[in-house]
mmCIF file of C-alpha atoms in Angstrom:
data_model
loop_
_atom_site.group_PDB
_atom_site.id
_atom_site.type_symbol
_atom_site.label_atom_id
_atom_site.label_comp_id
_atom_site.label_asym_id
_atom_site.label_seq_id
_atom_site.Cartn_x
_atom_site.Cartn_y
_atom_site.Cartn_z
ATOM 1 C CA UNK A 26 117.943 -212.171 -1.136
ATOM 2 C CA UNK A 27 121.373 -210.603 -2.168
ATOM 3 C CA UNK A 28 124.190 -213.438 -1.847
ATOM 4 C CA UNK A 29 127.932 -213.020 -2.325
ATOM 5 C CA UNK A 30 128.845 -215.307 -5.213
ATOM 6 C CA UNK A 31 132.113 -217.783 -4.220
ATOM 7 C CA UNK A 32 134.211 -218.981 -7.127
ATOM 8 C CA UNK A 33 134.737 -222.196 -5.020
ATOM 9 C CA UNK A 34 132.446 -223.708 -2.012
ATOM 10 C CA UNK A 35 133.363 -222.854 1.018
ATOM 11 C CA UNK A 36 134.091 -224.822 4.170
ATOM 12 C CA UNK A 37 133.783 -223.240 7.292
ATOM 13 C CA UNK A 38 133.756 -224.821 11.265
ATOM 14 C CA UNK A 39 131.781 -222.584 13.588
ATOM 15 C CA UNK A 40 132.946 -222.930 17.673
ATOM 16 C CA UNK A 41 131.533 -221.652 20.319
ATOM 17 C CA UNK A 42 129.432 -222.309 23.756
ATOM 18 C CA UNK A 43 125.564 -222.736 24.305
ATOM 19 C CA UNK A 44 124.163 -219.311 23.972
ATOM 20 C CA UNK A 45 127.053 -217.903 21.778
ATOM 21 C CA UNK A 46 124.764 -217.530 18.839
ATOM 22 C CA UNK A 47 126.121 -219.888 16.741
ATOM 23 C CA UNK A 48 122.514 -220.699 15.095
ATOM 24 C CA UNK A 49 121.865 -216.736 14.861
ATOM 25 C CA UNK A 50 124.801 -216.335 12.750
ATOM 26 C CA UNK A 51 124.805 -219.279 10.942
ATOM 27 C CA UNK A 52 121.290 -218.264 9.472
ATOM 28 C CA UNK A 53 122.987 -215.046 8.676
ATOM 29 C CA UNK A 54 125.735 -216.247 6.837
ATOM 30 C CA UNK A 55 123.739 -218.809 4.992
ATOM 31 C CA UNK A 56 121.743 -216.150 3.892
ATOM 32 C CA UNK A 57 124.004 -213.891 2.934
ATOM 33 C CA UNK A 58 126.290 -216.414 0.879
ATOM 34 C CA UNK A 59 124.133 -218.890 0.188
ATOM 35 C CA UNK A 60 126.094 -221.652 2.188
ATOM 36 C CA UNK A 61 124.100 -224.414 3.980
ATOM 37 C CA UNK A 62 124.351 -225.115 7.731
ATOM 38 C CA UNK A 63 124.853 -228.883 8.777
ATOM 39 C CA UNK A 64 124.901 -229.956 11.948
ATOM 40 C CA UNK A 65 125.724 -233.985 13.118
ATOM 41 C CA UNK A 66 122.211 -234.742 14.252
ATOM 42 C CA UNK A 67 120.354 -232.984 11.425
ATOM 43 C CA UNK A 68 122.450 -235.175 9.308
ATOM 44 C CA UNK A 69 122.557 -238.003 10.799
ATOM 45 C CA UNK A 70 118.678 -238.133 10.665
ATOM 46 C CA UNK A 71 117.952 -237.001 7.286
ATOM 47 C CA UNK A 72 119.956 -239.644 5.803
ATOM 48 C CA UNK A 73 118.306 -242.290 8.254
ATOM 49 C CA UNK A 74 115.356 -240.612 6.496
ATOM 50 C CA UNK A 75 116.879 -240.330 3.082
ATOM 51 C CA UNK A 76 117.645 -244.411 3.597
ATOM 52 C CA UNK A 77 120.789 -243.615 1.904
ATOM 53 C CA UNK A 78 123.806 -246.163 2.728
ATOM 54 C CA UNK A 79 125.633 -244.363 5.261
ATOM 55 C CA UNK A 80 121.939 -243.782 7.140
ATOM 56 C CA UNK A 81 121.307 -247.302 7.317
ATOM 57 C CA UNK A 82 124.319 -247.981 8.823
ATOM 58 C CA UNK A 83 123.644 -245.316 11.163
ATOM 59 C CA UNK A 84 120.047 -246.156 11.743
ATOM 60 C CA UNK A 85 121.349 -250.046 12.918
ATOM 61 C CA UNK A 86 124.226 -248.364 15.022
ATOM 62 C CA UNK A 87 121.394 -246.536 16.621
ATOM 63 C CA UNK A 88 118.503 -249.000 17.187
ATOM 64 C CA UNK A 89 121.106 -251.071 19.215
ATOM 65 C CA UNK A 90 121.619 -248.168 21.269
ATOM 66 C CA UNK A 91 125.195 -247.644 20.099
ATOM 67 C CA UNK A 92 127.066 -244.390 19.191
ATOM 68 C CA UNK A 93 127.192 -243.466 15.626
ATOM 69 C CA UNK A 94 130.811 -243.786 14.307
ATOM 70 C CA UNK A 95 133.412 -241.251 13.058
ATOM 71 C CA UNK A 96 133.500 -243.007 9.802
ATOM 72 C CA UNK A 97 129.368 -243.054 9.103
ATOM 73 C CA UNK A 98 129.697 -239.390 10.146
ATOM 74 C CA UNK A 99 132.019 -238.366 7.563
ATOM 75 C CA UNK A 100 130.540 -240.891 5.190
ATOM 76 C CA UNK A 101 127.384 -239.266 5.721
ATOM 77 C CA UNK A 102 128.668 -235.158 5.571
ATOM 78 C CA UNK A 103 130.299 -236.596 2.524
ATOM 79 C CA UNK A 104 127.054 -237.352 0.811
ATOM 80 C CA UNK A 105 125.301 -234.371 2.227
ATOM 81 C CA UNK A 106 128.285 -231.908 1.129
ATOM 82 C CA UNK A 107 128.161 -233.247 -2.488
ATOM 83 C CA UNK A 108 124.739 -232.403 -3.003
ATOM 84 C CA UNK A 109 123.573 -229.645 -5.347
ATOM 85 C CA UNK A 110 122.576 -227.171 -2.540
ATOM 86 C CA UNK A 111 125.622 -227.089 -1.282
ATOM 87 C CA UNK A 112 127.317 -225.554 -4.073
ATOM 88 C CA UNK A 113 128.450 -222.387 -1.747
ATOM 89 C CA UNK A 114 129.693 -224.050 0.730
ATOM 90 C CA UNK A 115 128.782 -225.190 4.220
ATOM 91 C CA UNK A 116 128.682 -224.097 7.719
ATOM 92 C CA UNK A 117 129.291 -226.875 10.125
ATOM 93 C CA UNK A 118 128.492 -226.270 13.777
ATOM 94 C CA UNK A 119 128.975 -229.195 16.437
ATOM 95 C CA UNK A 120 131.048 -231.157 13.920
ATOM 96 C CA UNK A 121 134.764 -231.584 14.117
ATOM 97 C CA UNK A 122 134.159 -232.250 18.200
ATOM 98 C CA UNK A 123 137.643 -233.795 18.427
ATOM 99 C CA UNK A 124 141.079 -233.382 16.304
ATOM 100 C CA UNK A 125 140.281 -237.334 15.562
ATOM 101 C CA UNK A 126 137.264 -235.961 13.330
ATOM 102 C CA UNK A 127 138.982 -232.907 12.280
ATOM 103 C CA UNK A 128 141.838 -234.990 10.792
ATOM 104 C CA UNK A 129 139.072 -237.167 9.305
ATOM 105 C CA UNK A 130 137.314 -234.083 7.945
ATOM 106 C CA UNK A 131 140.689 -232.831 6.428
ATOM 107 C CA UNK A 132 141.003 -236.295 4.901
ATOM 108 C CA UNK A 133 137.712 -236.060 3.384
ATOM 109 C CA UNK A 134 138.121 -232.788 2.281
ATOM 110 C CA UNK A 135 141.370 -232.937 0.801
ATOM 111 C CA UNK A 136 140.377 -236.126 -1.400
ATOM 112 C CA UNK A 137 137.333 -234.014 -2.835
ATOM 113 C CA UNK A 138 139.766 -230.719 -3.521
ATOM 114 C CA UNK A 139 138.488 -228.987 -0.572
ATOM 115 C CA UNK A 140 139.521 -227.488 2.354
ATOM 116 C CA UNK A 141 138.427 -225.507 5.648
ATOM 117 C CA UNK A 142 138.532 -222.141 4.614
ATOM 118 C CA UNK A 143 137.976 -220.979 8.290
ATOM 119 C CA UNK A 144 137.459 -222.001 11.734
ATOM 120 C CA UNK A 145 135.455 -219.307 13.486
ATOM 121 C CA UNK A 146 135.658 -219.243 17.433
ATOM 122 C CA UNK A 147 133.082 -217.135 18.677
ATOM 123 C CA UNK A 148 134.943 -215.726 21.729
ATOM 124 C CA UNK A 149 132.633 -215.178 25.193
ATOM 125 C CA UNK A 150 132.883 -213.838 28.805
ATOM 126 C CA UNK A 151 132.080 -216.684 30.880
ATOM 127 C CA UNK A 152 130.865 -214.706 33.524
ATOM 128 C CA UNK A 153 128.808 -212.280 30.958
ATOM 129 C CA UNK A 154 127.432 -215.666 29.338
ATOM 130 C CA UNK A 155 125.926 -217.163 33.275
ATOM 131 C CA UNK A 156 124.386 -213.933 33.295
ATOM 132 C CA UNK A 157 122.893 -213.666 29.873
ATOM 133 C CA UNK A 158 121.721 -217.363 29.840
ATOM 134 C CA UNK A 159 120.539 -217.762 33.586
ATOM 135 C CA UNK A 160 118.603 -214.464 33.416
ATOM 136 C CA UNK A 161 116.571 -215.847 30.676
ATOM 137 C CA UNK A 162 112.726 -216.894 31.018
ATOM 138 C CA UNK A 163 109.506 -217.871 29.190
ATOM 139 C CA UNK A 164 105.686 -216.876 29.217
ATOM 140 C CA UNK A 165 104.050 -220.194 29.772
ATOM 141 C CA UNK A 166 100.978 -218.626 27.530
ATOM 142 C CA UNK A 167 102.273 -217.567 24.409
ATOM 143 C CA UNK A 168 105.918 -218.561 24.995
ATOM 144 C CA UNK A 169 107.310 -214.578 24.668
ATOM 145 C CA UNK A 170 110.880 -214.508 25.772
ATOM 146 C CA UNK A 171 112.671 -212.746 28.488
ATOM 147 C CA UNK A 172 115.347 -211.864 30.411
ATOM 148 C CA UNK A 173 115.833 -210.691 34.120
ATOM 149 C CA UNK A 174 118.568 -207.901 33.394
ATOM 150 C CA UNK A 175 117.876 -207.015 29.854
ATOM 151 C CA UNK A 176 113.834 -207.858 28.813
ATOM 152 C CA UNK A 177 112.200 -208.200 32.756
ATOM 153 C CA UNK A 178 108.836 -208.493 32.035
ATOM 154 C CA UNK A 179 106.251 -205.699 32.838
ATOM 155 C CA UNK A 180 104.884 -205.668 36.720
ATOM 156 C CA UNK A 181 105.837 -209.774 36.332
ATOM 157 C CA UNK A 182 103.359 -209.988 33.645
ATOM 158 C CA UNK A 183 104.056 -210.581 29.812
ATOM 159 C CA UNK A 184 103.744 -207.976 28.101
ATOM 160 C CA UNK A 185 101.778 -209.787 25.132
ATOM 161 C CA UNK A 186 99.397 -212.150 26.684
ATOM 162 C CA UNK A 187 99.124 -210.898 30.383
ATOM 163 C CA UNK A 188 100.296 -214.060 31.625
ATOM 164 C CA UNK A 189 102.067 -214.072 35.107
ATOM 165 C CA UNK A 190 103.532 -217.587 34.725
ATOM 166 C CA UNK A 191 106.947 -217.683 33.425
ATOM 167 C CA UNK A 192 109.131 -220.263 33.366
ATOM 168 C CA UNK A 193 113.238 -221.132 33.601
ATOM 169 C CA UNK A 194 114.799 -223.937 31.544
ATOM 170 C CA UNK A 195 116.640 -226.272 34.853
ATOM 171 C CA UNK A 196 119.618 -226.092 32.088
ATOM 172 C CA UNK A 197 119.243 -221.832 32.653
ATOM 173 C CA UNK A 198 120.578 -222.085 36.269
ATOM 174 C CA UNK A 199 123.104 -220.381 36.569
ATOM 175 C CA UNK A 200 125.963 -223.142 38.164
ATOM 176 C CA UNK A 201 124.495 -225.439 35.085
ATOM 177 C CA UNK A 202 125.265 -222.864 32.556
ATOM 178 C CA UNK A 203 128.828 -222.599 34.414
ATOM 179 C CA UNK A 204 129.361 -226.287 34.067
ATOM 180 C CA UNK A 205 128.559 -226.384 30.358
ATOM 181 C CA UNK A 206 130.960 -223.485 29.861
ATOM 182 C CA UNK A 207 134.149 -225.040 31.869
ATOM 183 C CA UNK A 208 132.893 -228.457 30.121
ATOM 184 C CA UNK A 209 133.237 -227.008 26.444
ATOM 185 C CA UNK A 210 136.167 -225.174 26.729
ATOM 186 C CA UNK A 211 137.475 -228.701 27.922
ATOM 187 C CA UNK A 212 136.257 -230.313 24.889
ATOM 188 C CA UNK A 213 137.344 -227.410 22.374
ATOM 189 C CA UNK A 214 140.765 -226.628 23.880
ATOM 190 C CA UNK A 215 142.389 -229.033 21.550
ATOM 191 C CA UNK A 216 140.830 -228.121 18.438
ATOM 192 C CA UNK A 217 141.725 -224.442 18.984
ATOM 193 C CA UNK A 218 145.315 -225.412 18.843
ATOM 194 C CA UNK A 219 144.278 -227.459 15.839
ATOM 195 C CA UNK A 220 143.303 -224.951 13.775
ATOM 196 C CA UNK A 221 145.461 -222.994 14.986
ATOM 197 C CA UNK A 222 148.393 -224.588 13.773
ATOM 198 C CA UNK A 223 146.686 -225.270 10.516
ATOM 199 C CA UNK A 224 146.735 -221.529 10.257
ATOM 200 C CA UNK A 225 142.747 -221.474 9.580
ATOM 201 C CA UNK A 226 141.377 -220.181 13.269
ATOM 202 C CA UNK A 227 139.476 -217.049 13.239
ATOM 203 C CA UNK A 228 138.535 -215.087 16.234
ATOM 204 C CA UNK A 229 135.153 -212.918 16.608
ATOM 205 C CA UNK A 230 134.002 -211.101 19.930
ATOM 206 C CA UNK A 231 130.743 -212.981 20.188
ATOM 207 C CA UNK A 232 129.531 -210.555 23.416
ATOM 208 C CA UNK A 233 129.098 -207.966 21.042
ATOM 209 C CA UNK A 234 125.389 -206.363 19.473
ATOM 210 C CA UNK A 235 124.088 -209.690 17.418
ATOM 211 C CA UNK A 236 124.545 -207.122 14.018
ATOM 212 C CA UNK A 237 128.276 -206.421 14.978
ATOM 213 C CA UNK A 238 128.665 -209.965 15.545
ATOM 214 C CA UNK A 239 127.102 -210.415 12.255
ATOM 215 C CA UNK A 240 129.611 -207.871 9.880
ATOM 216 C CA UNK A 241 132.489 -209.245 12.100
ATOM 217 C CA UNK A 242 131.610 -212.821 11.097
ATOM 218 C CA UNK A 243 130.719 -211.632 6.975
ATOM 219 C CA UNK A 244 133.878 -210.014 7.041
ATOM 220 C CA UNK A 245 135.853 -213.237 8.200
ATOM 221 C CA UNK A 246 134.368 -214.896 5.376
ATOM 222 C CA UNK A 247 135.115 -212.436 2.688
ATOM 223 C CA UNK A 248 138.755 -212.932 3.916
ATOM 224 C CA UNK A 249 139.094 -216.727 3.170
ATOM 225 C CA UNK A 250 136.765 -217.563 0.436
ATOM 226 C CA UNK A 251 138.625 -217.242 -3.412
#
């Protein structure tokens, strides 16, 4: 595996809707520059696991049913950022959700020396995204993926197993997918200005081929890490 080399660890917030391809090019980048993705609920149960501190605080929060805290979040990324993996850097995706966190995460950071490097938006065509996501369907034998427009399957049979049964997620349809979509630009609104004004938001056409995507987002970071 070739990986850039940083001279510092890097920081960097990845936005963007279900079926973006956040988790595509997260895997990417951590590949390419050795950084580690993190996401809340990984973290939140690998230090429940891990019995560390912050995770049993967590872990009681939870068994009563409650919501786990901004401050046993970034108590937790705290711990998980410090470890020796992380030495690159970090991609976090689905953490900052609000500018509450994102002030908390600038706290944290800025105590440890750190900083976001970059905010990535990965910018979509709503109406492009209902039809990529609510086109999209699964062989019930072998679980081969598909997609009405752009992977039909042959005759209605999968091409790998034969089967004729394929199946639609109920969160595929397409005035669900549309919901989600109005719902996180909602939600993320704010924290666009955020970063924004902190002079940190990057911008990359996310409806592009998944390997332009890819050099648009490697490029980004070449741009903001020292």
């Amino acid at each position: 595996m070739n990986v850039d080399v940083m001279t510092r660890p890097a920081v960097l917030i990845l936005l963007g809707p279900p079926g973006a391809g956040k988790g595509t090019q997260a895997r990417m980048l951590q590949e390419k520059f050795g950084l580690v993705q993190l996401s809340t609920g990984d973290l939140l149960r690998a230090a429940v696991a891990a019995g560390t501190p912050a995770g049993k605080q967590a872990k009681a929060v939870m068994d009563a049913g409650g919501l786990v805290s901004d401050e046993i979040v970034i108590a937790i990324l705290n711990d998980r950022i410090a470890a020796e993996d992380c030495r690159n850097g970090v991609i976090l995706d689905g953490f900052p959700r609000t500018t509450v966190q994102a002030q908390a995460l600038d706290d944290l950071l800025s105590s440890t020396g750190q900083k976001i490097n970059a905010a990535i938006s990965l910018e979509v065509d709503d109406s492009a995204m209902v039809e990529r996501i609510s086109g999209r369907s699964t062989c019930a034998g072998c679980g081969e993926g598909y997609h009405d427009t752009f992977k039909p399957p042959h005759n209605g049979a999968c091409v790998k197993c034969g089967s004729t049964e394929l199946t639609r997620r109920a969160d595929d349809r397409a005035e669900t997918v549309a919901s989600r979509l109005e719902a996180y630009h909602a939600q993320t609104a704010p924290l666009i200005a955020y970063y924004k004004a902190a002079g940190v938001l990057k911008s990359v056409d996310a409806m592009a081929e998944i390997d332009k995507v890819a050099g648009d987002m490697a490029s980004v970071v070449r741009s903001v890490i020292g």
